[in-house]
Structure formats: C-alpha cells, structure tokens
XYZ file of C-alpha atoms in Angstrom:
625
model
C 123.931 93.050 133.090
C 124.920 89.843 131.208
C 126.253 87.313 133.632
C 129.418 85.395 132.836
C 128.316 81.717 133.020
C 131.866 80.716 134.056
C 131.876 82.748 137.296
C 132.478 80.665 140.474
C 128.878 80.603 141.539
C 127.849 78.795 138.293
C 126.796 75.107 138.906
C 129.785 72.734 138.636
C 129.914 70.760 135.383
C 132.146 68.215 133.744
C 132.336 69.569 130.237
C 134.567 66.993 128.617
C 132.558 64.081 129.859
C 129.318 65.597 128.674
C 130.730 66.326 125.220
C 132.236 62.834 125.035
C 128.886 61.206 125.797
C 127.294 63.116 122.865
C 129.728 61.534 120.401
C 128.225 58.072 120.606
C 125.113 59.079 118.687
C 126.431 61.788 116.399
C 126.607 61.319 112.577
C 129.106 62.775 110.137
C 126.465 64.995 108.529
C 126.675 68.819 108.275
C 124.685 70.715 110.871
C 124.528 73.103 113.818
C 125.363 72.386 117.391
C 124.434 74.256 120.566
C 126.323 74.185 123.902
C 124.192 74.809 126.967
C 125.093 75.448 130.621
C 123.538 73.791 133.704
C 120.608 76.239 133.641
C 119.770 75.591 130.015
C 121.243 78.920 128.706
C 122.829 78.679 125.341
C 126.634 79.243 125.559
C 127.564 78.847 121.981
C 126.163 78.078 118.531
C 128.445 76.648 115.921
C 128.217 75.039 112.446
C 130.010 71.981 111.191
C 130.729 70.297 107.908
C 130.993 67.098 109.913
C 129.236 67.272 113.238
C 131.057 64.262 114.770
C 134.479 65.489 113.784
C 133.843 69.000 114.966
C 132.426 68.052 118.365
C 135.171 65.496 118.947
C 137.652 68.425 118.984
C 135.893 69.808 122.064
C 136.104 66.350 123.851
C 139.922 66.590 123.865
C 141.090 67.361 127.465
C 143.787 69.869 126.370
C 145.009 72.033 123.513
C 142.244 74.637 123.676
C 142.474 78.414 124.008
C 141.467 79.965 127.222
C 138.082 81.078 125.792
C 137.214 77.509 124.390
C 138.374 75.893 127.664
C 135.990 78.111 129.641
C 133.179 77.359 127.307
C 133.821 73.573 127.493
C 133.989 73.744 131.311
C 130.554 75.469 131.498
C 128.920 72.950 129.048
C 126.313 70.790 130.749
C 124.465 69.556 127.579
C 124.435 69.899 123.788
C 121.765 70.084 121.114
C 122.215 69.246 117.370
C 120.375 69.970 114.166
C 121.479 68.239 110.851
C 121.191 69.994 107.526
C 121.529 68.814 103.873
C 124.485 71.130 103.104
C 127.120 73.138 104.930
C 125.604 76.333 103.438
C 122.312 75.549 105.087
C 124.260 74.963 108.331
C 125.881 78.444 108.083
C 122.556 80.100 107.440
C 120.882 78.266 110.364
C 123.856 79.158 112.608
C 123.504 82.837 111.857
C 119.754 82.821 112.450
C 120.173 81.057 115.767
C 122.977 83.491 116.876
C 120.802 86.426 116.079
C 117.802 84.860 117.942
C 119.629 83.393 120.995
C 122.597 85.764 121.442
C 124.852 83.257 123.091
C 127.531 84.502 125.501
C 130.580 83.038 123.619
C 129.511 83.898 120.136
C 130.533 86.994 118.307
C 127.447 89.373 118.172
C 126.756 92.338 115.901
C 124.813 94.738 118.046
C 123.975 97.333 115.309
C 121.474 95.980 112.832
C 120.041 99.213 111.458
C 119.117 99.415 107.777
C 121.045 101.691 105.501
C 119.399 104.569 103.447
C 119.336 104.765 99.707
C 118.574 107.411 97.128
C 115.380 106.598 95.265
C 114.470 108.020 91.846
C 110.731 107.316 92.221
C 108.842 106.769 88.995
C 105.333 106.415 90.388
C 104.219 109.461 88.370
C 105.114 111.008 84.941
C 107.679 113.321 86.633
C 110.153 111.402 88.685
C 110.882 112.397 92.328
C 114.321 112.074 93.976
C 114.337 111.306 97.671
C 115.850 109.398 100.531
C 114.513 105.848 101.094
C 114.941 103.358 103.888
C 113.452 99.873 104.230
C 111.820 97.478 101.732
C 112.214 98.412 98.086
C 108.534 98.231 97.139
C 108.110 101.610 95.354
C 108.526 101.683 91.634
C 111.807 103.413 90.564
C 115.596 103.174 90.706
C 117.477 102.576 93.941
C 121.035 103.729 94.553
C 122.974 102.800 97.680
C 123.578 101.944 100.367
C 124.828 105.173 101.884
C 126.607 105.012 105.292
C 124.196 107.405 107.026
C 121.201 109.705 106.514
C 123.563 112.646 106.607
C 125.525 111.222 103.630
C 122.293 110.879 101.624
C 121.056 114.291 102.593
C 124.302 115.986 101.543
C 124.271 114.111 98.218
C 120.620 114.927 97.597
C 121.225 118.585 98.395
C 123.971 118.808 95.770
C 122.115 116.704 93.246
C 119.182 119.113 93.374
C 121.528 121.964 92.434
C 122.860 119.985 89.453
C 119.864 118.222 88.050
C 116.865 120.294 89.415
C 114.724 117.257 90.173
C 111.688 117.616 92.424
C 111.689 116.237 95.929
C 108.154 117.166 96.961
C 105.460 114.584 97.655
C 102.993 113.539 95.016
C 100.139 115.253 96.880
C 102.000 118.504 97.050
C 103.120 118.171 93.406
C 99.520 117.687 92.148
C 98.110 120.645 94.128
C 100.720 123.338 93.200
C 99.357 126.263 91.176
C 102.696 128.281 91.166
C 106.360 127.398 91.638
C 107.689 126.891 95.239
C 110.743 128.378 96.779
C 113.001 125.620 95.436
C 112.383 126.923 91.906
C 113.200 130.450 92.959
C 116.605 129.288 94.445
C 117.354 127.080 91.464
C 116.888 123.757 93.130
C 113.996 122.483 91.022
C 112.803 122.849 87.464
C 109.127 123.316 88.549
C 107.547 120.558 86.436
C 104.481 120.871 88.670
C 103.408 124.035 86.856
C 104.845 123.305 83.435
C 108.064 125.386 83.622
C 109.842 122.499 81.911
C 108.631 120.188 79.149
C 108.189 116.568 80.058
C 110.898 115.405 77.567
C 113.422 117.887 79.011
C 112.670 116.783 82.548
C 113.164 113.174 81.574
C 116.644 114.215 80.276
C 117.385 115.613 83.654
C 116.317 112.443 85.299
C 118.477 110.400 82.930
C 121.503 112.542 83.649
C 120.945 112.198 87.360
C 120.829 108.393 87.036
C 123.964 108.386 84.953
C 125.720 110.274 87.591
C 124.501 107.848 90.322
C 125.732 104.973 88.113
C 129.206 106.461 88.087
C 129.111 107.986 84.572
C 130.102 111.427 85.855
C 132.496 112.135 82.982
C 129.651 111.770 80.385
C 127.411 114.002 82.388
C 130.013 116.729 82.943
C 131.068 116.723 79.264
C 127.435 117.004 78.226
C 126.810 119.996 80.501
C 130.042 121.584 79.392
C 129.012 121.300 75.669
C 125.570 122.717 76.447
C 127.180 125.658 78.219
C 129.467 126.362 75.259
C 126.510 126.199 72.839
C 124.452 128.645 75.010
C 127.385 130.997 75.177
C 127.884 130.958 71.430
C 124.183 131.648 70.935
C 124.539 134.618 73.378
C 122.116 132.872 75.828
C 124.217 134.111 78.720
C 121.605 133.485 81.490
C 121.282 129.870 80.464
C 125.062 129.555 80.192
C 125.440 130.932 83.708
C 122.902 128.433 85.006
C 124.720 125.535 83.341
C 128.086 126.916 84.793
C 126.506 126.767 88.235
C 125.327 123.237 87.708
C 128.874 122.123 86.606
C 130.317 123.753 89.701
C 127.784 121.923 91.926
C 128.601 118.652 90.122
C 132.341 119.157 90.827
C 131.632 119.908 94.442
C 129.577 116.596 94.769
C 132.591 114.659 93.423
C 135.094 116.354 95.649
C 132.948 115.904 98.772
C 132.806 112.081 98.218
C 136.552 111.789 99.217
C 138.099 108.609 97.856
C 136.777 107.698 94.379
C 138.580 104.476 93.282
C 138.987 104.061 89.483
C 139.472 100.363 89.469
C 136.692 99.396 91.907
C 133.184 99.946 90.600
C 131.141 98.194 93.400
C 132.457 96.892 96.681
C 132.243 96.942 100.453
C 135.563 97.418 102.113
C 135.483 95.618 105.553
C 138.415 96.148 107.879
C 138.771 94.782 111.451
C 140.944 96.044 114.306
C 141.132 94.266 117.655
C 142.712 95.530 120.891
C 142.209 94.905 124.584
C 139.479 92.382 124.030
C 137.436 94.838 121.955
C 136.904 95.027 118.163
C 135.919 97.639 115.632
C 134.906 96.877 112.028
C 134.904 99.685 109.560
C 132.751 99.301 106.350
C 133.288 101.605 103.437
C 130.553 101.550 100.742
C 131.799 101.977 97.164
C 129.212 102.128 94.379
C 129.574 103.309 90.805
C 133.303 104.060 91.392
C 132.223 106.510 94.183
C 132.684 106.402 97.941
C 129.244 106.641 99.600
C 130.511 106.949 103.114
C 131.562 104.533 105.887
C 130.282 103.354 109.251
C 131.990 101.667 112.228
C 130.628 98.803 114.178
C 131.646 97.388 117.580
C 130.702 93.649 117.733
C 130.809 91.730 120.978
C 133.815 89.531 120.647
C 132.460 86.368 122.219
C 134.790 86.453 125.333
C 137.934 86.537 123.153
C 137.354 85.217 119.688
C 140.138 85.338 117.039
C 140.191 87.804 114.172
C 139.061 85.282 111.562
C 136.018 84.219 113.666
C 134.994 87.822 114.433
C 135.129 88.837 110.759
C 133.276 85.734 109.525
C 130.555 86.219 112.097
C 130.315 89.907 111.247
C 129.813 89.139 107.520
C 127.139 86.536 108.210
C 125.133 88.817 110.511
C 125.753 92.046 108.717
C 124.446 90.748 105.335
C 121.543 88.832 106.915
C 119.084 91.580 105.868
C 121.218 93.656 103.409
C 122.037 92.879 99.758
C 125.802 92.136 99.377
C 127.805 93.886 96.679
C 129.593 92.021 93.918
C 132.915 92.366 95.728
C 133.797 92.344 99.408
C 137.327 93.384 100.347
C 138.519 92.111 103.711
C 141.446 93.070 105.971
C 141.943 89.477 107.246
C 141.171 86.055 105.758
C 138.215 84.065 107.138
C 138.181 80.343 107.562
C 135.260 79.434 105.344
C 135.515 82.073 102.609
C 134.156 79.685 99.933
C 131.114 78.869 102.134
C 130.450 82.528 102.922
C 130.787 83.364 99.197
C 128.195 80.693 98.298
C 125.771 81.920 101.074
C 126.008 85.575 100.089
C 125.696 84.710 96.364
C 122.468 82.758 97.117
C 121.123 85.825 98.957
C 122.026 88.203 96.235
C 120.970 85.982 93.376
C 124.252 86.594 91.609
C 127.994 86.007 91.992
C 129.677 87.550 95.028
C 133.443 87.535 95.444
C 135.341 87.840 98.753
C 139.004 88.861 98.571
C 141.907 89.854 100.827
C 143.967 92.141 98.595
C 147.769 92.477 99.227
C 148.738 95.127 96.685
C 147.413 97.766 94.402
C 144.426 100.127 94.783
C 142.275 97.536 96.548
C 144.945 97.015 99.198
C 145.102 100.781 99.661
C 141.348 100.867 100.205
C 141.605 98.173 102.885
C 144.569 99.857 104.521
C 142.561 103.119 104.751
C 139.600 101.291 106.277
C 141.857 99.477 108.744
C 143.355 102.762 109.792
C 139.931 104.252 110.461
C 138.975 101.080 112.453
C 142.091 101.496 114.602
C 141.422 105.172 115.217
C 137.777 104.575 115.937
C 138.488 101.885 118.462
C 141.025 104.024 120.211
C 138.466 106.810 120.514
C 135.763 104.454 121.800
C 138.143 102.912 124.345
C 139.025 106.417 125.547
C 135.350 107.355 125.785
C 134.564 104.137 127.618
C 137.342 104.795 130.142
C 135.840 108.227 130.797
C 132.338 106.816 130.965
C 133.526 104.176 133.465
C 135.015 106.891 135.699
C 131.686 108.847 135.598
C 129.742 105.654 136.498
C 132.129 104.985 139.371
C 131.612 108.594 140.550
C 127.898 108.235 140.267
C 127.985 105.113 142.455
C 130.106 106.884 145.037
C 127.935 110.015 145.138
C 124.653 108.126 145.497
C 126.031 105.250 147.653
C 125.250 102.587 145.154
C 126.486 99.061 145.428
C 128.592 99.510 142.305
C 128.801 101.407 139.014
C 125.408 101.020 137.261
C 125.222 99.077 134.069
C 121.859 100.416 133.008
C 120.518 103.813 134.020
C 116.878 104.653 133.128
C 115.708 108.265 133.102
C 112.061 109.296 132.855
C 110.391 112.545 131.953
C 106.961 113.675 130.769
C 105.943 116.261 128.191
C 102.546 117.918 127.562
C 100.847 121.238 127.030
C 98.194 121.775 129.695
C 97.725 118.005 129.819
C 97.041 117.526 126.066
C 98.974 115.008 123.897
C 100.725 113.779 127.034
C 103.721 111.565 126.399
C 106.166 109.869 128.839
C 109.785 109.268 127.715
C 112.445 106.854 128.924
C 116.063 106.997 127.918
C 118.799 104.480 128.722
C 122.512 105.052 129.415
C 125.322 102.685 130.495
C 129.025 101.932 130.017
C 128.752 102.541 126.340
C 126.994 105.886 126.727
C 123.395 106.516 125.501
C 121.707 103.316 124.383
C 119.338 104.897 121.843
C 118.025 101.593 120.662
C 116.546 101.108 124.148
C 114.666 104.376 124.348
C 110.914 104.128 124.767
C 107.846 106.426 124.380
C 104.645 106.011 126.418
C 101.455 107.492 125.246
C 99.586 108.483 128.417
C 96.320 106.599 128.278
C 94.757 107.237 131.661
C 91.281 108.610 131.062
C 90.803 109.616 134.750
C 93.923 111.772 134.896
C 93.518 115.457 135.597
C 95.180 117.554 132.843
C 98.665 118.358 133.866
C 98.844 115.690 136.604
C 102.547 114.903 136.482
C 102.404 112.535 139.335
C 99.587 110.537 137.718
C 101.502 110.492 134.377
C 104.718 109.292 136.038
C 102.721 106.613 137.891
C 101.228 105.302 134.675
C 104.588 105.233 132.818
C 106.455 103.413 135.645
C 103.650 100.997 136.275
C 103.529 99.997 132.686
C 107.296 99.729 132.383
C 107.891 97.642 135.493
C 104.801 95.449 135.088
C 106.136 94.426 131.690
C 109.592 93.739 133.232
C 108.003 91.620 135.947
C 106.023 89.626 133.370
C 108.922 89.090 130.893
C 111.820 88.632 133.237
C 110.630 88.086 136.789
C 113.940 86.435 137.798
C 115.963 89.445 136.413
C 118.260 87.214 134.219
C 118.489 89.801 131.440
C 120.205 93.139 131.317
C 116.769 94.872 130.781
C 116.442 95.617 134.543
C 117.864 98.957 135.587
C 120.471 99.490 138.271
C 119.378 103.085 138.764
C 116.216 105.095 138.044
C 116.363 108.930 137.617
C 113.198 110.976 137.510
C 112.681 114.668 136.938
C 111.303 116.063 140.141
C 111.822 116.626 143.852
C 110.602 115.101 147.132
C 106.978 114.893 146.044
C 107.691 112.937 142.821
C 110.193 110.716 144.662
C 107.583 109.860 147.366
C 104.912 109.157 144.746
C 107.222 106.898 142.761
C 108.374 105.091 145.837
C 104.775 104.189 146.542
C 104.327 102.931 143.032
C 107.366 100.732 143.176
C 106.293 99.317 146.617
C 102.897 98.400 145.122
C 104.635 96.581 142.236
C 106.977 94.789 144.693
C 110.055 96.421 143.249
C 111.807 98.003 146.181
C 115.461 97.206 145.497
C 116.076 99.441 142.498
C 117.750 102.647 143.570
C 115.911 105.839 142.585
C 116.993 109.483 142.566
C 114.872 112.536 141.964
C 116.633 115.405 140.133
C 115.151 118.766 141.129
C 116.325 122.181 139.979
C 117.436 124.489 142.840
C 115.655 127.538 144.207
C 116.615 129.669 141.178
C 115.963 126.793 138.718
C 119.456 127.201 137.387
C 121.561 124.377 135.976
C 124.316 123.618 138.440
C 122.172 124.121 141.508
C 120.255 120.833 141.296
C 119.129 118.998 144.394
C 118.975 115.207 144.598
C 116.209 113.392 146.482
C 116.384 109.770 147.722
C 113.640 107.827 149.491
C 114.014 108.308 153.226
C 117.095 110.510 153.070
C 117.634 114.304 153.104
C 118.223 116.098 149.795
C 121.771 116.981 148.941
C 123.722 118.732 146.151
C 126.891 118.118 144.350
C 129.735 120.658 143.947
C 128.926 122.861 140.947
C 132.105 121.751 139.022
C 131.728 118.022 139.757
C 131.987 115.916 136.519
C 129.137 113.640 137.912
C 126.875 116.670 138.061
C 127.531 117.409 134.397
C 126.859 113.818 133.632
C 123.496 113.853 135.379
C 122.575 117.132 133.610
C 123.294 115.409 130.218
C 121.125 112.488 131.235
C 118.312 114.729 132.346
C 118.542 117.005 129.215
C 118.533 113.928 126.955
C 115.419 112.618 128.609
C 113.787 115.997 128.224
C 114.747 116.169 124.579
C 113.417 112.711 123.949
C 110.081 113.388 125.764
C 109.578 116.678 123.969
C 110.283 115.132 120.591
C 107.703 112.433 121.247
C 105.199 115.068 122.400
C 105.728 117.180 119.297
C 105.309 114.244 117.002
C 102.029 113.250 118.722
C 100.764 116.818 118.641
C 101.590 117.179 114.879
C 99.618 114.087 114.132
C 96.655 115.384 116.207
C 96.788 118.786 114.397
C 96.684 116.995 111.048
C 93.913 114.666 112.062
C 90.404 115.182 110.838
C 87.033 113.443 111.393
C 87.446 112.014 107.891
C 90.202 109.750 109.275
C 87.445 107.733 111.121
C 85.195 107.261 108.126
C 85.300 103.633 106.878
C 86.773 103.359 103.366
C 88.206 106.813 103.218
C 91.956 106.699 102.593
C 94.446 109.444 101.799
C 93.440 109.924 98.188
C 89.699 110.263 98.808
C 90.333 112.400 101.914
C 92.455 114.778 99.801
C 89.781 114.944 97.061
C 87.053 115.759 99.609
C 89.089 118.455 101.299
C 90.060 120.073 97.988
C 86.385 119.972 96.857
C 84.766 121.263 100.094
C 87.651 123.161 101.724
C 87.333 121.569 105.171
C 86.190 118.490 107.077
C 83.321 120.504 108.638
C 82.022 121.397 105.237
C 82.164 117.729 104.247
C 80.086 116.823 107.320
C 77.399 119.272 106.269
C 77.351 118.292 102.669
C 74.306 116.677 101.093
C 74.346 113.207 99.414
C 74.286 114.728 95.929
C 77.183 117.042 96.688
C 79.265 114.216 97.950
C 78.679 112.210 94.772
C 79.898 115.106 92.692
C 83.407 114.709 93.982
C 85.911 112.878 91.814
C 86.589 109.410 93.056
C 83.533 109.261 95.394
C 81.075 106.644 94.240
C 77.439 106.512 95.233
C 78.091 103.816 97.823
C 81.076 105.732 99.358
C 78.980 108.984 99.410
C 76.307 107.163 101.293
C 78.853 105.795 103.812
C 80.205 109.325 104.422
C 76.708 110.840 104.734
C 75.530 108.110 107.186
C 78.775 108.580 109.251
C 78.092 112.267 109.868
C 74.274 112.070 110.171
C 73.816 109.050 112.354
C 76.648 109.668 114.813
C 79.218 107.438 113.116
C-alpha cells in the first residue's frame, strides 16, 4: 500500500523555509525540479520555463490549493536539473515521472502497447496479420486499434472480402493442397497456385486501399466486377463478388462512428469525479473508428483537469506514435509545448485542438460521455470490491481490508512441466500486470510433490521481496496469501515462511469440502481450527473467483510450457541450427531421430546445409553433443 507522506507520523518539516532557501542559488533557466520528503522519497516532479520563478511560487505562505499546501508541507529538500529548452524539460519531466512514480504527480498506470494490422511483404505473396510491438518487419502497418479483439474482428471480415492469407511463411511454403480457409472462402490459396501472382497483388492493393479509408473506390470496383461477371453469365463468380461486397458493408457498419471530416485523429476526453479520473481515447484512422479504450490515471492527490490531461498526453505518447490531430475535451496549460514535443517524436506536425462546434466537437462529446459512464461503472465496481474486502477482513479476522491479495496454485501432469502461478487482487479487482509464473526448477523434487513445488515458489517469491524491499516500503508486499490446499499445505507453508523470517503475513488455505463441491470449501489458518462460510455468502463467491483465477492462470502457464516441450527436438540444441535449417532437415529426413542417424554425406545433401554445418550436426549426435 502506498503511504501518504503527509500522514501525522511523517517527520515534521518546514516546507516554506526549505523552498525559500533553495531560491538563493536558482537561475532563470528552464529545467526540472524534484520535491523530496524527510526520508528522501520523491513527492513531486515538475518542469519550468524559469526555475526560479516557478519555485518562488511554492515559497509563498498562502494562496495554494489543499493539494499543493500538503505537498509543500511535506517537502524537506529539493533537487534541480537545468535544460537548454523547455521542450527538453518537458521530456525529462515525463521520463522522471515514469521512473520515480511520485505521490503527488498524475500517473498513467496502463502502458500496454496497441495492436496493428500488418500487411507483411517479406515474401512474394503478402500476409495479413495482427502485429504488436516494434515495427521491424517489412510491410505496411495500419493502426493503432484499441484492442486485440478489435483487430481480430476486422481481420476476420477482411479475410472474407479480400481473401488474403494469414498463415505463417513456414506453413505457406510447405502446403501441397489448399487448407480449410480456401474451402470456406476466406483465402485465395496462393500457396498452391489457385490464384495468379498479379491477381493476388490486386487483392492486396484493394485491402490496403480499404485500410487507408478508400472504401468507396473498393466497393465501386467490386460492384463493377460483379456486374461484368453477371453479364458474362459467370454466375458463380458474381455470387462470390456479391458475398465479398456484403462482407465489406458489414465491416463498415461494425466500425460504428465513421467521421467524414476527420481522417486521422485521437479523441481524448477526461471526466473527473470523487477524486478519480477516467480518460477515454478513440482512435480514428482513414476516416474510420478503430475502437476506443479507457484509462484510469492516478490523480496525484487531487490534480486539476488541465494537469491530469497534460500529464496523460505526455505519458501516453511516450512510446506511441501520435496522430496528426489530437482532439481534447479540456484545454491544457502548455499546449504549444506539448505540440512541439509530440511533433519531435513523430517527425512531423502534430496539432492539438479543443473543438467547440461541428463534427469534431461531436466526437469529443461522445468520448466524454463514454468517459463519464465508464468512471461511474468503475466507481460502482470499486464500492462493491471494497465491501468484499471488508467482508474478507471480518471473516478471517484481519487487521483491515487487504490492499494486495496473492493467490498461489501449481499445475502439472504427473510432475512433468510443473509450473507455479501467482495472481494478485486488490481494491481495483484483478491486477493482471502483477501476475507471475514460476517454472519449477527443483531437480530433487519427487514428481507430483505439491508441497515441494509450493515451497519452491514461495521461497523464490519472498526471498526476492526480502532482497528488493526489506523495509516493506512498496505496495509489493501482500496483506493476505491464499493457497490451494488444506491443513497439510498450510502447515508446510507456515514452516517455509518461518524459515524466511516472514511470520506476519496472514495466510489462508482453501480446501474443497468432503464432496469436493464448490460452496463447501473449508478454510485453514495456522494454529486455528478449520471453518466454513455460509454457502450464500458473497465473500465465499469472491474467494472462489480468486481460486479459480489462480487455477486458470497456472493451467495456462502449464499448457504453454507443455506445448513448447512437445514442439522441442534435439535439433534445438545443435549450435548454428536455427528455424530455417531445422525445417529443412526435418522436411528432408522426416524426424529428428532420422537426422541423428544420418551420415555426413546425407547431411550435406540437404539444401542450406554446408559442409561445415553438416560436420557440426554429425559431431553433435556422434560425440555426445
């Protein structure tokens, strides 16, 4: 739990006097300042066009908002960094905020990347697929889309319209007959020559035109081709074109709002209520809406709307390419500075606007309405979650509602590919960014030894916590640990925690009842008799959800590990053998076992295997690796 540095037990400070003393040596240059408390923790990071003028505002004894007054009162020292320009100061400020996460700054907690659609042109026949991350692959990128679901829906419809392949290059090169996608009219089967290269390139061009917003041209072209096919009495081809036109219409209708006068923009709207904030971002590209996502930034103990929105923009676009136009619901203080910074990042002009009328204003109003409704839902969910946490604290006699619950589970099949899973929940629900997987490494474990696996997982988890945060100053320490198991598991885990010197973290074992039915769970605590909750208690349902989520997470990790193990071959360990050479060897010999038995001359006969590489493979299998 993050501690409020202005609570009564904080060391007394004289904030105004400290800040006043810093003014004597300050210059009028642009730069960044940091305000620190008596324990050296960073309270706030700010930028300034003129450091001396900005800091002198904090030295005034009155005229501050309650938030700023609290921050000044807690300030025991300050640090300064000068920059050449104010733009550099803004960039440095955003980097420091992301790194230090100061209590009084606005913080964007969701920094996930957004997916794109990639028309990959690594081969002669382009592939259409979802892409996330660095844009290193050769091809055309279209996005961002708000979510993977939005990309998948669009890809699904685009395959119906343009019949582009989505298979991997390895599968594409190894096909000898069309796959199922060809049979259900989702692919033109270029892998086996069912379409000429020139005709396939036309499909690719049409798909890219659509993704660029030129839908009218594409639809008119398909309509003309359908009419020509019908006149030529090619009714089967005409029917196929008709189906493609219908699919294209469905794509356009499923995208919702498609503004005519806005080709490329992000619509960013903020709503604040009860000390909480929601920012809705709508992505508009090629005159099409490509979805929206909501964000809930930490409001820096009560920041104003302009500060929240400006901080959001700086952090949101820190690792994302900004569009040519950003439409805001509220003005920000340093719009010209933010425009310059984002333009530098994009390498082109970026405009920031707060529209008051017309289509752009309608887009912002729609986003603001979504922000308001999303925040209302979240506040309602948070209230319900708070009641559950309070009920949990009462049922298990905790000191207070837990801020961080860690739930552990193991998954394996007869001891093989064993994986431990940890999920985290708190006031905001499941904290999926905090989930962890543990590959069980203990060589001396008996297959299926759940006690031993749990011991390894908890030992690794809490040893790391003790190393990284021995004084428990961060919210990474749990207030409650739940494990899947009964008295035996609880006893074993208690011993583990005592060995580590962690004896003050409450722990509960969740065991299924005698009939192993949900609703008849028994709860075990160290040194206390087991007990059960009423079968209709909301807290019981909450614990079941926690346990099921941990089980789902551990099973998913186990399946991933098992799938990798199933696909592994001894060839993976041969030096200098990558995916391409491994594929060539397997296609030539049929199996890794046949490769291991092959003679030197047979290995050299494989395409891509030189005399030196053949010798390496032969020596690996005939000299014990």
